[in-house]
mmCIF file of C-alpha atoms in Angstrom:
data_model
loop_
_atom_site.group_PDB
_atom_site.id
_atom_site.type_symbol
_atom_site.label_atom_id
_atom_site.label_comp_id
_atom_site.label_asym_id
_atom_site.label_seq_id
_atom_site.Cartn_x
_atom_site.Cartn_y
_atom_site.Cartn_z
ATOM 1 C CA MET A 1 57.913 -105.587 -14.789
ATOM 2 C CA MET A 2 59.077 -107.688 -11.937
ATOM 3 C CA ASP A 3 59.630 -106.388 -8.422
ATOM 4 C CA LYS A 4 61.997 -103.437 -8.272
ATOM 5 C CA ASN A 5 64.675 -102.904 -5.676
ATOM 6 C CA ASN A 6 64.534 -100.321 -2.934
ATOM 7 C CA ASN A 7 66.390 -97.716 -5.008
ATOM 8 C CA GLU A 8 63.799 -97.554 -7.782
ATOM 9 C CA TRP A 9 60.740 -95.337 -7.917
ATOM 10 C CA PRO A 10 57.691 -95.404 -10.199
ATOM 11 C CA ASN A 11 57.075 -92.695 -12.773
ATOM 12 C CA VAL A 12 54.120 -90.327 -12.804
ATOM 13 C CA GLY A 13 51.366 -91.955 -14.843
ATOM 14 C CA ASP A 14 52.438 -95.529 -14.084
ATOM 15 C CA PHE A 15 49.920 -98.089 -12.924
ATOM 16 C CA VAL A 16 51.110 -99.913 -9.817
ATOM 17 C CA VAL A 17 49.915 -102.851 -7.731
ATOM 18 C CA CYS A 18 49.386 -101.877 -4.106
ATOM 19 C CA THR A 19 48.418 -103.473 -0.811
ATOM 20 C CA VAL A 20 46.186 -101.405 1.468
ATOM 21 C CA LYS A 21 47.855 -101.051 4.863
ATOM 22 C CA ASN A 22 45.852 -98.464 6.766
ATOM 23 C CA VAL A 23 42.485 -96.846 6.049
ATOM 24 C CA THR A 24 41.726 -93.479 7.646
ATOM 25 C CA ASP A 25 38.908 -90.949 7.457
ATOM 26 C CA PHE A 26 40.836 -88.889 4.901
ATOM 27 C CA GLY A 27 42.341 -91.593 2.689
ATOM 28 C CA ALA A 28 44.327 -94.811 2.612
ATOM 29 C CA TYR A 29 47.982 -95.677 3.063
ATOM 30 C CA VAL A 30 49.284 -98.429 0.818
ATOM 31 C CA THR A 31 52.528 -100.163 -0.018
ATOM 32 C CA LEU A 32 53.685 -100.586 -3.610
ATOM 33 C CA ASP A 33 54.274 -104.303 -4.139
ATOM 34 C CA GLU A 34 56.625 -103.843 -7.107
ATOM 35 C CA TYR A 35 58.827 -101.180 -5.515
ATOM 36 C CA GLY A 36 60.226 -102.698 -2.353
ATOM 37 C CA ASP A 37 56.998 -101.969 -0.454
ATOM 38 C CA LYS A 38 57.492 -98.204 -0.657
ATOM 39 C CA GLU A 39 54.579 -96.378 0.909
ATOM 40 C CA GLY A 40 52.014 -94.361 -1.022
ATOM 41 C CA PHE A 41 48.904 -92.426 -0.107
ATOM 42 C CA ILE A 42 45.459 -92.185 -1.740
ATOM 43 C CA HIS A 43 43.601 -89.053 -0.669
ATOM 44 C CA ILE A 44 39.870 -89.442 -0.160
ATOM 45 C CA SER A 45 39.277 -87.273 -3.235
ATOM 46 C CA GLU A 46 41.162 -89.864 -5.332
ATOM 47 C CA ILE A 47 39.248 -92.877 -4.025
ATOM 48 C CA LYS A 48 36.213 -92.521 -6.260
ATOM 49 C CA ALA A 49 34.640 -89.968 -8.568
ATOM 50 C CA GLY A 50 32.062 -88.022 -6.626
ATOM 51 C CA TRP A 51 31.573 -87.629 -2.905
ATOM 52 C CA VAL A 52 32.976 -90.293 -0.589
ATOM 53 C CA LYS A 53 31.678 -90.402 2.979
ATOM 54 C CA TYR A 54 33.466 -93.503 4.246
ATOM 55 C CA VAL A 55 36.750 -94.597 2.688
ATOM 56 C CA ARG A 56 36.212 -98.105 4.053
ATOM 57 C CA ASP A 57 33.215 -98.486 1.773
ATOM 58 C CA TYR A 58 35.704 -98.720 -1.116
ATOM 59 C CA VAL A 59 38.991 -100.095 0.257
ATOM 60 C CA ARG A 60 39.976 -102.278 3.185
ATOM 61 C CA GLU A 61 43.193 -103.323 4.907
ATOM 62 C CA GLY A 62 44.983 -106.164 3.128
ATOM 63 C CA GLN A 63 43.226 -105.564 -0.206
ATOM 64 C CA LYS A 64 45.221 -105.636 -3.462
ATOM 65 C CA ILE A 65 44.388 -102.679 -5.688
ATOM 66 C CA VAL A 66 45.766 -100.987 -8.792
ATOM 67 C CA CYS A 67 46.516 -97.276 -8.577
ATOM 68 C CA LYS A 68 47.796 -94.583 -10.898
ATOM 69 C CA VAL A 69 50.843 -92.608 -9.795
ATOM 70 C CA LEU A 70 50.090 -88.880 -9.486
ATOM 71 C CA LYS A 71 53.242 -87.532 -7.834
ATOM 72 C CA VAL A 72 56.596 -88.910 -6.692
ATOM 73 C CA ASP A 73 58.907 -87.182 -4.223
ATOM 74 C CA PRO A 74 61.951 -89.404 -3.498
ATOM 75 C CA ASN A 75 63.412 -86.819 -1.092
ATOM 76 C CA ARG A 76 60.350 -87.017 1.138
ATOM 77 C CA ARG A 77 59.883 -90.693 0.209
ATOM 78 C CA HIS A 78 56.301 -89.856 -0.675
ATOM 79 C CA ILE A 79 54.059 -91.101 -3.492
ATOM 80 C CA ASP A 80 50.587 -89.715 -4.247
ATOM 81 C CA LEU A 81 48.222 -92.183 -5.878
ATOM 82 C CA SER A 82 44.773 -92.311 -7.445
ATOM 83 C CA LEU A 83 42.320 -95.194 -7.388
ATOM 84 C CA LYS A 84 39.549 -93.455 -9.303
ATOM 85 C CA ASP A 85 41.756 -92.858 -12.365
ATOM 86 C CA VAL A 86 42.082 -96.600 -13.070
ATOM 87 C CA ASN A 87 39.381 -98.196 -15.200
ATOM 88 C CA GLU A 88 38.492 -101.907 -15.218
ATOM 89 C CA HIS A 89 40.490 -102.679 -18.361
ATOM 90 C CA GLN A 90 43.613 -101.006 -16.971
ATOM 91 C CA LYS A 91 43.139 -102.818 -13.671
ATOM 92 C CA ARG A 92 42.807 -106.262 -15.277
ATOM 93 C CA GLU A 93 45.750 -105.651 -17.597
ATOM 94 C CA LYS A 94 48.019 -104.495 -14.777
ATOM 95 C CA ILE A 95 47.049 -107.359 -12.460
ATOM 96 C CA GLN A 96 47.715 -109.896 -15.209
ATOM 97 C CA GLN A 97 51.078 -108.303 -15.963
ATOM 98 C CA TRP A 98 51.973 -108.368 -12.287
ATOM 99 C CA LYS A 99 50.955 -112.020 -11.929
ATOM 100 C CA ASN A 100 52.990 -112.924 -15.001
ATOM 101 C CA GLU A 101 56.092 -111.273 -13.585
ATOM 102 C CA GLN A 102 55.561 -113.049 -10.267
ATOM 103 C CA LYS A 103 55.600 -116.310 -12.234
ATOM 104 C CA ALA A 104 58.739 -115.254 -14.099
ATOM 105 C CA SER A 105 60.446 -114.423 -10.815
ATOM 106 C CA LYS A 106 59.667 -117.884 -9.418
ATOM 107 C CA TRP A 107 60.775 -119.582 -12.641
ATOM 108 C CA LEU A 108 64.071 -117.728 -12.656
ATOM 109 C CA GLN A 109 64.668 -118.642 -9.039
ATOM 110 C CA PHE A 110 64.041 -122.285 -9.914
ATOM 111 C CA VAL A 111 66.425 -121.989 -12.879
ATOM 112 C CA ALA A 112 69.082 -120.534 -10.581
ATOM 113 C CA GLU A 113 68.699 -123.377 -8.086
ATOM 114 C CA GLU A 114 68.782 -126.042 -10.793
ATOM 115 C CA THR A 115 71.872 -124.615 -12.523
ATOM 116 C CA GLY A 116 73.745 -123.366 -9.474
ATOM 117 C CA THR A 117 73.509 -119.760 -10.631
ATOM 118 C CA ASP A 118 74.502 -117.177 -8.009
ATOM 119 C CA GLU A 119 72.376 -114.145 -7.085
ATOM 120 C CA LYS A 120 74.613 -111.669 -8.903
ATOM 121 C CA THR A 121 74.373 -113.588 -12.176
ATOM 122 C CA LEU A 122 70.625 -114.007 -11.704
ATOM 123 C CA SER A 123 70.171 -110.286 -11.116
ATOM 124 C CA ASN A 124 72.204 -109.544 -14.227
ATOM 125 C CA LEU A 125 70.051 -111.995 -16.208
ATOM 126 C CA LYS A 126 66.888 -110.189 -15.096
ATOM 127 C CA SER A 127 68.362 -106.891 -16.291
ATOM 128 C CA ILE A 128 69.343 -108.401 -19.643
ATOM 129 C CA PHE A 129 65.842 -109.788 -20.150
ATOM 130 C CA THR A 130 64.270 -106.452 -19.259
ATOM 131 C CA ASP A 131 66.536 -104.580 -21.682
ATOM 132 C CA GLU A 132 66.229 -107.121 -24.510
ATOM 133 C CA PHE A 133 62.599 -108.255 -24.224
ATOM 134 C CA GLY A 134 60.875 -105.621 -22.072
ATOM 135 C CA SER A 135 60.458 -107.881 -19.044
ATOM 136 C CA PRO A 136 61.571 -111.300 -17.741
ATOM 137 C CA TYR A 137 58.147 -112.799 -18.499
ATOM 138 C CA ALA A 138 58.387 -111.595 -22.097
ATOM 139 C CA ALA A 139 61.697 -113.461 -22.344
ATOM 140 C CA PHE A 140 59.948 -116.667 -21.253
ATOM 141 C CA GLU A 141 57.230 -116.030 -23.856
ATOM 142 C CA GLU A 142 59.857 -115.713 -26.579
ATOM 143 C CA ALA A 143 61.492 -118.942 -25.387
ATOM 144 C CA ALA A 144 58.119 -120.694 -25.467
ATOM 145 C CA MET A 145 57.617 -119.639 -29.086
ATOM 146 C CA TYR A 146 61.114 -119.860 -30.532
ATOM 147 C CA GLY A 147 63.045 -122.123 -28.182
ATOM 148 C CA GLU A 148 66.702 -121.366 -27.565
ATOM 149 C CA ASP A 149 66.754 -119.283 -30.772
ATOM 150 C CA ALA A 150 65.113 -116.541 -28.700
ATOM 151 C CA PHE A 151 68.470 -115.922 -27.025
ATOM 152 C CA GLU A 152 70.708 -115.916 -30.091
ATOM 153 C CA ASN A 153 71.401 -112.170 -29.789
ATOM 154 C CA ILE A 154 72.376 -112.204 -26.116
ATOM 155 C CA LYS A 155 75.166 -113.941 -24.271
ATOM 156 C CA ILE A 156 73.965 -116.256 -21.535
ATOM 157 C CA ASP A 157 75.141 -119.666 -20.404
ATOM 158 C CA LYS A 158 73.888 -122.608 -22.482
ATOM 159 C CA SER A 159 72.575 -124.410 -19.399
ATOM 160 C CA LEU A 160 70.446 -121.355 -18.571
ATOM 161 C CA GLU A 161 69.069 -121.241 -22.128
ATOM 162 C CA GLU A 162 68.080 -124.898 -21.976
ATOM 163 C CA LYS A 163 66.448 -124.706 -18.550
ATOM 164 C CA ILE A 164 64.571 -121.458 -19.296
ATOM 165 C CA THR A 165 63.317 -122.840 -22.595
ATOM 166 C CA LYS A 166 62.064 -126.043 -20.978
ATOM 167 C CA ILE A 167 60.207 -124.183 -18.223
ATOM 168 C CA ALA A 168 58.742 -121.744 -20.758
ATOM 169 C CA GLN A 169 57.492 -124.457 -23.101
ATOM 170 C CA ASP A 170 56.085 -126.474 -20.198
ATOM 171 C CA ASN A 171 54.185 -123.550 -18.677
ATOM 172 C CA ILE A 172 53.231 -121.030 -21.359
ATOM 173 C CA LYS A 173 50.550 -121.767 -23.911
ATOM 174 C CA ILE A 174 51.481 -120.130 -27.203
ATOM 175 C CA PRO A 175 48.694 -118.354 -29.107
ATOM 176 C CA TYR A 176 48.808 -119.786 -32.620
ATOM 177 C CA VAL A 177 47.380 -118.533 -35.891
ATOM 178 C CA GLU A 178 46.428 -120.773 -38.776
ATOM 179 C CA ILE A 179 46.406 -119.644 -42.402
ATOM 180 C CA ALA A 180 46.206 -121.479 -45.696
ATOM 181 C CA GLY A 181 46.638 -121.083 -49.419
ATOM 182 C CA TYR A 182 46.459 -123.238 -52.532
ATOM 183 C CA VAL A 183 48.841 -124.046 -55.345
ATOM 184 C CA ASP A 184 47.799 -125.419 -58.725
ATOM 185 C CA LEU A 185 50.567 -127.611 -60.132
ATOM 186 C CA THR A 186 50.419 -129.159 -63.596
ATOM 187 C CA SER A 187 52.909 -130.923 -65.841
ATOM 188 C CA ASN A 188 52.444 -132.556 -69.264
ATOM 189 C CA ALA A 189 55.851 -134.223 -69.156
ATOM 190 C CA PRO A 190 56.024 -138.048 -69.228
ATOM 191 C CA ASP A 191 57.234 -137.971 -65.639
ATOM 192 C CA GLY A 192 54.854 -135.164 -64.695
ATOM 193 C CA ILE A 193 53.565 -136.873 -61.548
ATOM 194 C CA GLU A 194 57.112 -137.248 -60.247
ATOM 195 C CA ASN A 195 57.780 -133.575 -61.035
ATOM 196 C CA ILE A 196 54.734 -132.537 -59.014
ATOM 197 C CA LYS A 197 55.844 -134.762 -56.126
ATOM 198 C CA LYS A 198 59.254 -133.092 -56.213
ATOM 199 C CA ALA A 199 57.678 -129.620 -56.161
ATOM 200 C CA LEU A 200 55.597 -130.587 -53.134
ATOM 201 C CA LYS A 201 58.579 -132.174 -51.388
ATOM 202 C CA ASP A 202 60.629 -129.021 -51.945
ATOM 203 C CA ALA A 203 57.775 -126.922 -50.523
ATOM 204 C CA ASP A 204 57.501 -129.147 -47.466
ATOM 205 C CA SER A 205 61.258 -128.905 -46.842
ATOM 206 C CA THR A 206 60.975 -125.114 -46.361
ATOM 207 C CA LYS A 207 59.745 -125.768 -42.797
ATOM 208 C CA GLU A 208 63.358 -126.500 -41.934
ATOM 209 C CA ASN A 209 63.972 -122.740 -42.224
ATOM 210 C CA TYR A 210 61.781 -122.090 -39.175
ATOM 211 C CA SER A 211 61.612 -123.097 -35.526
ATOM 212 C CA SER A 212 59.749 -126.202 -34.394
ATOM 213 C CA ASN A 213 56.758 -123.984 -33.542
ATOM 214 C CA VAL A 214 56.016 -123.463 -37.242
ATOM 215 C CA LYS A 215 54.043 -126.293 -38.833
ATOM 216 C CA ILE A 216 53.550 -126.675 -42.602
ATOM 217 C CA ASP A 217 51.069 -129.225 -43.876
ATOM 218 C CA ILE A 218 50.460 -129.890 -47.593
ATOM 219 C CA SER A 219 47.460 -131.915 -48.750
ATOM 220 C CA TYR A 220 45.768 -132.870 -52.016
ATOM 221 C CA THR A 221 42.322 -131.318 -52.587
ATOM 222 C CA GLY A 222 41.617 -132.355 -56.183
ATOM 223 C CA ALA A 223 43.606 -132.042 -59.417
ATOM 224 C CA PRO A 224 45.486 -129.843 -59.953
ATOM 225 C CA ARG A 225 45.082 -128.155 -56.540
ATOM 226 C CA TYR A 226 47.078 -128.678 -53.327
ATOM 227 C CA ARG A 227 46.420 -126.977 -50.000
ATOM 228 C CA ILE A 228 49.247 -125.517 -47.907
ATOM 229 C CA LYS A 229 48.305 -124.947 -44.258
ATOM 230 C CA VAL A 230 50.606 -123.123 -41.865
ATOM 231 C CA ASN A 231 50.432 -122.913 -38.055
ATOM 232 C CA ALA A 232 52.708 -120.331 -36.442
ATOM 233 C CA PRO A 233 52.928 -118.137 -33.319
ATOM 234 C CA ASP A 234 52.092 -114.956 -35.260
ATOM 235 C CA TYR A 235 50.742 -113.801 -38.610
ATOM 236 C CA LYS A 236 54.008 -112.353 -39.860
ATOM 237 C CA THR A 237 55.812 -115.675 -39.453
ATOM 238 C CA ALA A 238 52.839 -117.624 -40.839
ATOM 239 C CA GLU A 239 52.559 -115.428 -43.932
ATOM 240 C CA ASN A 240 56.285 -115.681 -44.571
ATOM 241 C CA ALA A 241 56.233 -119.478 -44.259
ATOM 242 C CA LEU A 242 53.185 -119.811 -46.530
ATOM 243 C CA LYS A 243 54.661 -117.543 -49.192
ATOM 244 C CA ASN A 244 58.008 -119.349 -49.050
ATOM 245 C CA ALA A 245 56.426 -122.803 -49.396
ATOM 246 C CA ALA A 246 54.131 -121.726 -52.233
ATOM 247 C CA GLU A 247 56.891 -119.977 -54.187
ATOM 248 C CA THR A 248 59.165 -122.993 -53.776
ATOM 249 C CA ALA A 249 56.503 -125.345 -55.154
ATOM 250 C CA THR A 250 55.636 -123.146 -58.154
ATOM 251 C CA ASN A 251 59.272 -122.354 -58.961
ATOM 252 C CA THR A 252 60.238 -126.039 -58.872
ATOM 253 C CA ILE A 253 57.405 -127.122 -61.191
ATOM 254 C CA ARG A 254 58.158 -124.277 -63.608
ATOM 255 C CA ASP A 255 61.845 -125.190 -63.670
ATOM 256 C CA LEU A 256 60.754 -128.707 -64.655
ATOM 257 C CA GLY A 257 58.642 -127.407 -67.545
ATOM 258 C CA GLY A 258 55.265 -127.383 -65.804
ATOM 259 C CA LYS A 259 52.947 -124.635 -64.554
ATOM 260 C CA GLY A 260 52.298 -123.394 -61.048
ATOM 261 C CA GLU A 261 49.958 -120.798 -59.568
ATOM 262 C CA PHE A 262 49.422 -119.700 -55.948
ATOM 263 C CA TYR A 263 46.076 -118.629 -54.469
ATOM 264 C CA ARG A 264 45.994 -117.025 -51.016
ATOM 265 C CA HIS A 265 43.203 -118.002 -48.624
ATOM 266 C CA ILE A 266 42.754 -117.142 -44.919
ATOM 267 C CA GLU A 267 41.777 -120.296 -43.093
ATOM 268 C CA ALA A 268 41.266 -119.094 -39.548
ATOM 269 C CA THR A 269 42.059 -116.437 -36.995
ATOM 270 C CA SER A 270 44.077 -116.535 -33.795
ATOM 271 C CA ALA A 271 43.622 -119.580 -31.600
#
């Protein structure tokens, strides 16, 4: 999530990014970067499993760390944290998430400046993205994959859609998957070759049903077999596109009196 305002508090069990402010003999005081720099405390017993003699052997002023929230008391404005309860995987995942949301925050600010969007509208947009996609960065990811179609279920200004989509597609590399299958197409009709060409053309035209991030490539491998390769942002979309193209080709050739069969084949895994 992106930085919260001063009225929000983390939940027990959350992982939070912190900056170490003051190290003492009995623990460390930190500020929570995502929560308006609210202050938290890590007791020496939560620094590391086992006995800790010097807290400064493990944390230092100015250091960025990831902690787990143990207790929150808004009335006392106090947050108890643990450093030892965060493993390396959780730390890396949280830091990456935090960095991504920092990027999203900067991108949205740039969008606001470019489109003349006021702070109130921008704040509302952040809330919409969090509710609809889980976080502002996730909204940019969706825009990178699906373009302006990502926002078809929410109401935002067209100029914002265009600018967000451009920034997303310029800055986020989409993880693609590649799959393939084969169709055998035969026809004994006098114009059988033309019928096969039509079946393949119809199959190729199915890509118009998807966003520009879905690529369908059909190639000849040797009579009567043709290879259909699909590149897409995820397996579900890729499988759907492959099935649609294959069924279109076989249905067309059958309607023209020929025969068509589809053979599924996994070409590769995620890029």
